[in-house]
Each structure stands twice: as structure tokens, then as C-alpha cells.
Amino acid sequence: MKIPRSHPRYTSLMTREKLVKAWKAGTVVPEGLIAHGRGEAWDYLFGEETSAPALVAEKAAAAFLVRAKRPAISVNGNVASLAAREIVHLAKAVPARIEVNLFHRSDARVRRIVRSLERAGARGVLGLHPDTRIPRLDSARALSHREGIHGADVVLVPLEDGDRAEALARMGKVVISVDLNPLSRTSQRATVPVVDELTRALPNIEKFVRELRGDSKEARRIARTYDRDGNLRAVYSFLNWRLRTLARGPRRRKR
Ligand code: ATP
Ligand code: MG
């Protein structure tokens, strides 16, 4: 389908089209399409912009990433389809390992995603030959690399499933999530829940990484003063403000 540029929701329609194409190519699973719908619904509520509290969490995420000894970034089908370039740029800026980690795993799909990341400039992407398991997770969801997610002290998990985010946090890792749903188990379990849209969040985090990697004192200050629960409360307050503003209705124009 050709989407006219003049369509008021052009970007959003193009994104949906991109995901459908990725599904046809076998990178994204049908469950990923449903997950995107949940994300879009939340993004309407947030006004499709990065909120002030999300920006605070993004800066904290950057501080934890630059201070990490072994940072890793987890990539699934949706993340690779929507933001391969942004992932690669962020991974290079930190620098962090990239590991493909799929909820609905098949070797063929891991291979396709690794290739798409390599086309975007990534090198040494992990995921194809996992050598260990995340404890207390069943089946293929647990497979991971010692060199990557399993051995990481700080792990960025965009669009992650709640169970796995919880299992990683239980291993003592700093878990940074990117998830538009502040009520998802992922956001609830993460050490640093970033409640923002993926393609906005990643470049923001990268920008802060570039600022903070030469300023270890500031990075330490930000990581130490970051208040996870307070930040989530600020996200709810922002939503509350948005809905109250909407409930008041459109402002009358002054004559
Ligand atoms: P739980 O964390 O409780 O398991 P869930 O069942 O919704 O929640 P997932 O399948 O991991 O778990 O959901 C993916 C999450 O990603 C959803 O919460 C959805 O809102 C969010 N999401 C989808 N697309 C985007 C996007 N582009 N940017 C940010 N978040 C997104
Ligand atoms: Mg989730």
C-alpha cells in the first residue's frame, strides 16, 4: 500500500507498514505486531512526545551505561525492525555488546536479526551460539551468552517481556527497560524504567552517553541520585496532567 505523505498520521502508518514487512520477512512475530499496538495506544496518551520524567530516566540510563563494566543491549525482532541504526549507534557510543535475545526463538530468526544489525553497522553481535541460561526462566527464553547479557552488570532491554526483565533483575543486574507501558511488569521490575517510545528513547540515551562518558563525576552523581520510584510517580503525574488537560476540552480562541 502506498501511503500519501500528506496523511496526518504518515509516520505512524509507515512504522506499521515497516513492521508488517518485517513480519512477512520473518523478523517480527505476530505477537510483536500486537505489542506495537499496545505501545501506540500508550503513546497517544503521552502525546507522542518524550515526557520530562522520561528524559530524566534516559539520562539516568546513560549514567548507568557509561559507568558499567560490562554493558549489554538486548535486541528482539521489533527492536531490530524499528531501530537497528539507533541500537548500533548507542552500542558504539557506550561501548556495549549487542545480543539478540528472542522470546519466540528460532535460529533462523536470530540469524536474520543478526544480519539486519550487521547491515546497520554492528560487529560481533551475539545470540546465535548461546552458552548458558538465565536462571529460573523456562525453555528457549533463557538462552544467553556469558560474554553478553548473562555476564553483563548493566543491561538495556527495550520492549522486553516482564518475566525476563524480572529474572535479570534477580541476577543482580541493573536492568534498563524501554517500554511505553508504565504498568507493564517490565517497567515495574526494571531498575531504570524508561517510559518512552523506542525510536525517541535510544537517540536521547545516546546523546546523554556522549555527554557523560567524559564526565565520570557527573555520571556518578546522576546514577546515585536517580530515584526510580519517584520517577515512576512523576510519569503517572504527567499522565494525570495530560488527561486533566484533555478533560477540560479545547481552549476557546481569544478574539
Ligand atoms: P509485561 O511486561 O507485563 O510482560 P507485556 O505482556 O505487554 O508486559 P511484552 O510483550 O514484553 O510484555 O510487551 C512489550 C511492551 O513494549 C508493551 O508494554 C508495549 O507497550 C511496549 N512497546 C511496544 N512498542 C513500543 C515502542 N515502539 N516503544 C516503546 N514501547 C513499546
Ligand atoms: Mg513487557
GROMACS .gro file of C-alpha atoms and ligand atoms in nm:
model
  287
    1MET     CA    1   0.000   0.000   0.000
    2LYS     CA    2   0.130   0.347  -0.089
    3ILE     CA    3   0.082   0.587   0.200
    4PRO     CA    4   0.044   0.952   0.092
    5ARG     CA    5   0.294   1.185   0.264
    6SER     CA    6   0.011   1.426   0.333
    7HIS     CA    7  -0.164   1.176   0.559
    8PRO     CA    8  -0.187   1.328   0.909
    9ARG     CA    9  -0.058   1.004   1.060
   10TYR     CA   10   0.205   0.937   0.794
   11THR     CA   11   0.488   0.845   1.033
   12SER     CA   12   0.275   0.613   1.236
   13LEU     CA   13   0.136   0.441   0.924
   14MET     CA   14   0.487   0.399   0.783
   15THR     CA   15   0.602   0.241   1.108
   16ARG     CA   16   0.313  -0.006   1.100
   17GLU     CA   17   0.393  -0.085   0.737
   18LYS     CA   18   0.760  -0.141   0.831
   19LEU     CA   19   0.657  -0.392   1.099
   20VAL     CA   20   0.420  -0.577   0.864
   21LYS     CA   21   0.702  -0.604   0.609
   22ALA     CA   22   0.935  -0.732   0.881
   23TRP     CA   23   0.670  -0.988   0.976
   24LYS     CA   24   0.648  -1.103   0.613
   25ALA     CA   25   1.029  -1.127   0.604
   26GLY     CA   26   1.023  -1.340   0.922
   27THR     CA   27   1.197  -1.092   1.154
   28VAL     CA   28   0.893  -0.993   1.357
   29VAL     CA   29   0.641  -1.240   1.504
   30PRO     CA   30   0.263  -1.174   1.511
   31GLU     CA   31   0.291  -1.119   1.889
   32GLY     CA   32   0.530  -0.833   1.807
   33LEU     CA   33   0.262  -0.665   1.596
   34ILE     CA   34   0.020  -0.684   1.887
   35ALA     CA   35   0.284  -0.544   2.123
   36HIS     CA   36   0.332  -0.249   1.889
   37GLY     CA   37  -0.040  -0.172   1.914
   38ARG     CA   38  -0.017  -0.161   2.293
   39GLY     CA   39   0.276   0.075   2.266
   40GLU     CA   40   0.096   0.307   2.022
   41ALA     CA   41  -0.207   0.330   2.248
   42TRP     CA   42   0.012   0.443   2.537
   43ASP     CA   43   0.196   0.685   2.312
   44TYR     CA   44  -0.133   0.858   2.222
   45LEU     CA   45  -0.185   0.913   2.593
   46PHE     CA   46   0.163   1.061   2.633
   47GLY     CA   47   0.105   1.296   2.340
   48GLU     CA   48   0.366   1.115   2.126
   49GLU     CA   49   0.646   1.315   2.287
   50THR     CA   50   0.916   1.239   2.539
   51SER     CA   51   0.784   1.350   2.877
   52ALA     CA   52   1.008   1.534   3.124
   53PRO     CA   53   1.023   1.231   3.359
   54ALA     CA   54   1.116   1.003   3.066
   55LEU     CA   55   1.403   1.237   2.985
   56VAL     CA   56   1.525   1.213   3.345
   57ALA     CA   57   1.516   0.831   3.322
   58GLU     CA   58   1.700   0.844   2.990
   59LYS     CA   59   1.979   1.047   3.147
   60ALA     CA   60   1.997   0.803   3.438
   61ALA     CA   61   2.008   0.513   3.190
   62ALA     CA   62   2.303   0.678   3.017
   63ALA     CA   63   2.480   0.729   3.351
   64PHE     CA   64   2.442   0.359   3.440
   65LEU     CA   65   2.559   0.256   3.093
   66VAL     CA   66   2.876   0.467   3.095
   67ARG     CA   67   2.962   0.351   3.448
   68ALA     CA   68   2.908  -0.017   3.363
   69LYS     CA   69   3.198  -0.262   3.348
   70ARG     CA   70   3.016  -0.496   3.110
   71PRO     CA   71   2.717  -0.329   2.949
   72ALA     CA   72   2.494  -0.521   2.708
   73ILE     CA   73   2.196  -0.437   2.488
   74SER     CA   74   1.926  -0.694   2.419
   75VAL     CA   75   1.762  -0.686   2.077
   76ASN     CA   76   1.443  -0.861   1.961
   77GLY     CA   77   1.253  -0.858   1.631
   78ASN     CA   78   1.057  -0.536   1.689
   79VAL     CA   79   1.366  -0.351   1.811
   80ALA     CA   80   1.573  -0.461   1.509
   81SER     CA   81   1.296  -0.363   1.266
   82LEU     CA   82   1.224  -0.025   1.420
   83ALA     CA   83   1.563   0.092   1.542
   84ALA     CA   84   1.861  -0.112   1.413
   85ARG     CA   85   2.063   0.201   1.337
   86GLU     CA   86   1.983   0.365   1.671
   87ILE     CA   87   2.088   0.046   1.855
   88VAL     CA   88   2.418   0.031   1.668
   89HIS     CA   89   2.493   0.400   1.733
   90LEU     CA   90   2.418   0.364   2.103
   91ALA     CA   91   2.621   0.041   2.134
   92LYS     CA   92   2.920   0.214   1.974
   93ALA     CA   93   2.888   0.523   2.192
   94VAL     CA   94   2.886   0.331   2.523
   95PRO     CA   95   3.051   0.085   2.401
   96ALA     CA   96   2.824  -0.214   2.475
   97ARG     CA   97   2.779  -0.567   2.344
   98ILE     CA   98   2.466  -0.639   2.143
   99GLU     CA   99   2.288  -0.971   2.193
  100VAL     CA  100   1.984  -1.093   2.002
  101ASN     CA  101   1.755  -1.244   2.260
  102LEU     CA  102   1.413  -1.366   2.143
  103PHE     CA  103   1.104  -1.460   2.337
  104HIS     CA  104   0.985  -1.670   2.039
  105ARG     CA  105   1.325  -1.805   1.946
  106SER     CA  106   1.426  -1.983   1.630
  107ASP     CA  107   1.782  -1.997   1.499
  108ALA     CA  108   1.666  -1.874   1.158
  109ARG     CA  109   1.507  -1.567   1.310
  110VAL     CA  110   1.812  -1.494   1.529
  111ARG     CA  111   2.029  -1.519   1.215
  112ARG     CA  112   1.804  -1.277   1.021
  113ILE     CA  113   1.812  -1.025   1.305
  114VAL     CA  114   2.190  -1.054   1.346
  115ARG     CA  115   2.224  -0.987   0.974
  116SER     CA  116   1.997  -0.683   0.984
  117LEU     CA  117   2.205  -0.540   1.270
  118GLU     CA  118   2.524  -0.604   1.076
  119ARG     CA  119   2.377  -0.425   0.777
  120ALA     CA  120   2.323  -0.130   1.011
  121GLY     CA  121   2.694  -0.139   1.103
  122ALA     CA  122   2.708  -0.370   1.407
  123ARG     CA  123   3.001  -0.604   1.465
  124GLY     CA  124   3.032  -0.905   1.693
  125VAL     CA  125   2.659  -0.940   1.755
  126LEU     CA  126   2.585  -1.227   1.997
  127GLY     CA  127   2.284  -1.455   2.002
  128LEU     CA  128   2.347  -1.742   1.764
  129HIS     CA  129   2.555  -1.963   1.992
  130PRO     CA  130   2.430  -1.912   2.347
  131ASP     CA  131   2.644  -2.091   2.604
  132THR     CA  132   2.439  -2.053   2.921
  133ARG     CA  133   2.093  -1.986   3.065
  134ILE     CA  134   1.925  -1.716   3.270
  135PRO     CA  135   1.823  -1.888   3.596
  136ARG     CA  136   1.455  -1.954   3.670
  137LEU     CA  137   1.334  -1.897   3.315
  138ASP     CA  138   1.195  -2.185   3.117
  139SER     CA  139   1.271  -2.308   2.764
  140ALA     CA  140   1.445  -2.114   2.490
  141ARG     CA  141   1.369  -1.777   2.657
  142ALA     CA  142   1.655  -1.844   2.899
  143LEU     CA  143   1.932  -1.896   2.642
  144SER     CA  144   2.205  -1.634   2.663
  145HIS     CA  145   2.576  -1.559   2.627
  146ARG     CA  146   2.825  -1.533   2.912
  147GLU     CA  147   3.002  -1.267   2.711
  148GLY     CA  148   2.680  -1.074   2.659
  149ILE     CA  149   2.360  -1.045   2.865
  150HIS     CA  150   2.440  -1.323   3.111
  151GLY     CA  151   2.770  -1.168   3.220
  152ALA     CA  152   2.657  -0.805   3.197
  153ASP     CA  153   2.635  -0.581   3.503
  154VAL     CA  154   2.407  -0.332   3.323
  155VAL     CA  155   2.163  -0.448   3.058
  156LEU     CA  156   1.936  -0.242   2.835
  157VAL     CA  157   1.622  -0.436   2.748
  158PRO     CA  158   1.397  -0.243   2.509
  159LEU     CA  159   1.046  -0.390   2.464
  160GLU     CA  160   1.126  -0.678   2.698
  161ASP     CA  161   0.894  -0.936   2.845
  162GLY     CA  162   0.820  -0.891   3.214
  163ASP     CA  163   0.936  -1.235   3.327
  164ARG     CA  164   1.276  -1.198   3.171
  165ALA     CA  165   1.324  -0.845   3.300
  166GLU     CA  166   1.246  -0.979   3.646
  167ALA     CA  167   1.485  -1.273   3.607
  168LEU     CA  168   1.766  -1.038   3.502
  169ALA     CA  169   1.700  -0.806   3.795
  170ARG     CA  170   1.705  -1.109   4.026
  171MET     CA  171   2.056  -1.186   3.898
  172GLY     CA  172   2.161  -0.851   4.047
  173LYS     CA  173   2.191  -0.663   3.721
  174VAL     CA  174   2.093  -0.303   3.663
  175VAL     CA  175   1.802  -0.351   3.420
  176ILE     CA  176   1.716  -0.055   3.199
  177SER     CA  177   1.384  -0.103   3.017
  178VAL     CA  178   1.231   0.098   2.736
  179ASP     CA  179   0.856   0.038   2.746
  180LEU     CA  180   0.570   0.283   2.690
  181ASN     CA  181   0.350   0.099   2.937
  182PRO     CA  182   0.444   0.218   3.287
  183LEU     CA  183   0.221  -0.056   3.432
  184SER     CA  184   0.381  -0.348   3.248
  185ARG     CA  185   0.571  -0.595   3.461
  186THR     CA  186   0.881  -0.493   3.270
  187SER     CA  187   0.850  -0.129   3.379
  188GLN     CA  188   0.756  -0.240   3.730
  189ARG     CA  189   1.056  -0.472   3.765
  190ALA     CA  190   1.326  -0.267   3.589
  191THR     CA  191   1.590  -0.080   3.787
  192VAL     CA  192   1.561   0.211   3.542
  193PRO     CA  193   1.224   0.208   3.365
  194VAL     CA  194   1.231   0.439   3.063
  195VAL     CA  195   0.868   0.508   2.970
  196ASP     CA  196   0.912   0.642   2.619
  197GLU     CA  197   0.887   0.536   2.257
  198LEU     CA  198   1.183   0.329   2.139
  199THR     CA  199   1.299   0.546   1.847
  200ARG     CA  200   1.285   0.859   2.065
  201ALA     CA  201   1.441   0.698   2.372
  202LEU     CA  202   1.750   0.545   2.208
  203PRO     CA  203   1.888   0.866   2.049
  204ASN     CA  204   1.819   1.054   2.374
  205ILE     CA  205   2.012   0.795   2.575
  206GLU     CA  206   2.292   0.808   2.318
  207LYS     CA  207   2.311   1.187   2.343
  208PHE     CA  208   2.342   1.164   2.723
  209VAL     CA  209   2.602   0.887   2.691
  210ARG     CA  210   2.814   1.117   2.475
  211GLU     CA  211   2.777   1.394   2.733
  212LEU     CA  212   2.852   1.178   3.035
  213ARG     CA  213   3.127   0.948   2.916
  214GLY     CA  214   3.383   1.226   2.961
  215ASP     CA  215   3.243   1.337   3.295
  216SER     CA  216   3.263   1.049   3.540
  217LYS     CA  217   3.181   1.269   3.840
  218GLU     CA  218   2.852   1.383   3.688
  219ALA     CA  219   2.769   1.028   3.573
  220ARG     CA  220   2.825   0.906   3.930
  221ARG     CA  221   2.613   1.185   4.074
  222ILE     CA  222   2.325   1.108   3.837
  223ALA     CA  223   2.338   0.732   3.898
  224ARG     CA  224   2.345   0.790   4.277
  225THR     CA  225   2.065   1.044   4.295
  226TYR     CA  226   1.830   0.872   4.047
  227ASP     CA  227   1.507   0.793   4.230
  228ARG     CA  228   1.331   0.513   4.046
  229ASP     CA  229   1.001   0.518   4.238
  230GLY     CA  230   0.987   0.897   4.236
  231ASN     CA  231   1.046   0.895   3.861
  232LEU     CA  232   0.760   0.649   3.801
  233ARG     CA  233   0.535   0.864   4.019
  234ALA     CA  234   0.631   1.161   3.800
  235VAL     CA  235   0.529   0.958   3.493
  236TYR     CA  236   0.185   0.899   3.649
  237SER     CA  237   0.155   1.267   3.742
  238PHE     CA  238   0.237   1.362   3.385
  239LEU     CA  239  -0.034   1.128   3.254
  240ASN     CA  240  -0.275   1.268   3.509
  241TRP     CA  241  -0.196   1.622   3.392
  242ARG     CA  242  -0.241   1.518   3.026
  243LEU     CA  243  -0.581   1.364   3.092
  244ARG     CA  244  -0.697   1.657   3.304
  245THR     CA  245  -0.597   1.896   3.027
  246LEU     CA  246  -0.783   1.685   2.773
  247ALA     CA  247  -1.084   1.663   3.004
  248ARG     CA  248  -1.106   2.042   3.019
  249GLY     CA  249  -1.157   2.039   2.641
  250PRO     CA  250  -1.015   2.262   2.369
  251ARG     CA  251  -0.933   2.618   2.476
  252ARG     CA  252  -1.156   2.884   2.332
  253ARG     CA  253  -0.965   3.109   2.095
  254LYS     CA  254  -0.922   3.465   2.214
  255ARG     CA  255  -1.081   3.714   1.981
  256ATP     P1  256   0.479  -0.748   3.075
  256ATP     O1  257   0.598  -0.660   3.088
  256ATP     O2  258   0.382  -0.729   3.187
  256ATP     O3  259   0.516  -0.888   3.043
  256ATP     P2  260   0.361  -0.733   2.814
  256ATP     O4  261   0.290  -0.861   2.820
  256ATP     O5  262   0.294  -0.619   2.747
  256ATP     O6  263   0.401  -0.682   2.953
  256ATP     P3  264   0.571  -0.750   2.618
  256ATP     O7  265   0.524  -0.847   2.520
  256ATP     O8  266   0.711  -0.756   2.655
  256ATP     O9  267   0.502  -0.763   2.757
  256ATP    O10  268   0.529  -0.604   2.568
  256ATP     C1  269   0.606  -0.520   2.501
  256ATP     C2  270   0.588  -0.381   2.558
  256ATP    O11  271   0.650  -0.289   2.470
  256ATP     C3  272   0.444  -0.334   2.574
  256ATP    O12  273   0.428  -0.288   2.705
  256ATP     C4  274   0.428  -0.216   2.477
  256ATP    O13  275   0.354  -0.111   2.534
  256ATP     C5  276   0.572  -0.173   2.457
  256ATP     N1  277   0.602  -0.119   2.325
  256ATP     C6  278   0.565  -0.165   2.204
  256ATP     N2  279   0.616  -0.090   2.105
  256ATP     C7  280   0.690   0.007   2.164
  256ATP     C8  281   0.771   0.113   2.116
  256ATP     N3  282   0.787   0.136   1.985
  256ATP     N4  283   0.833   0.190   2.206
  256ATP     C9  284   0.821   0.168   2.339
  256ATP     N5  285   0.745   0.069   2.391
  256ATP    C10  286   0.681  -0.012   2.305
  257MG      MG  287   0.681  -0.614   2.882
   0.00000   0.00000   0.00000
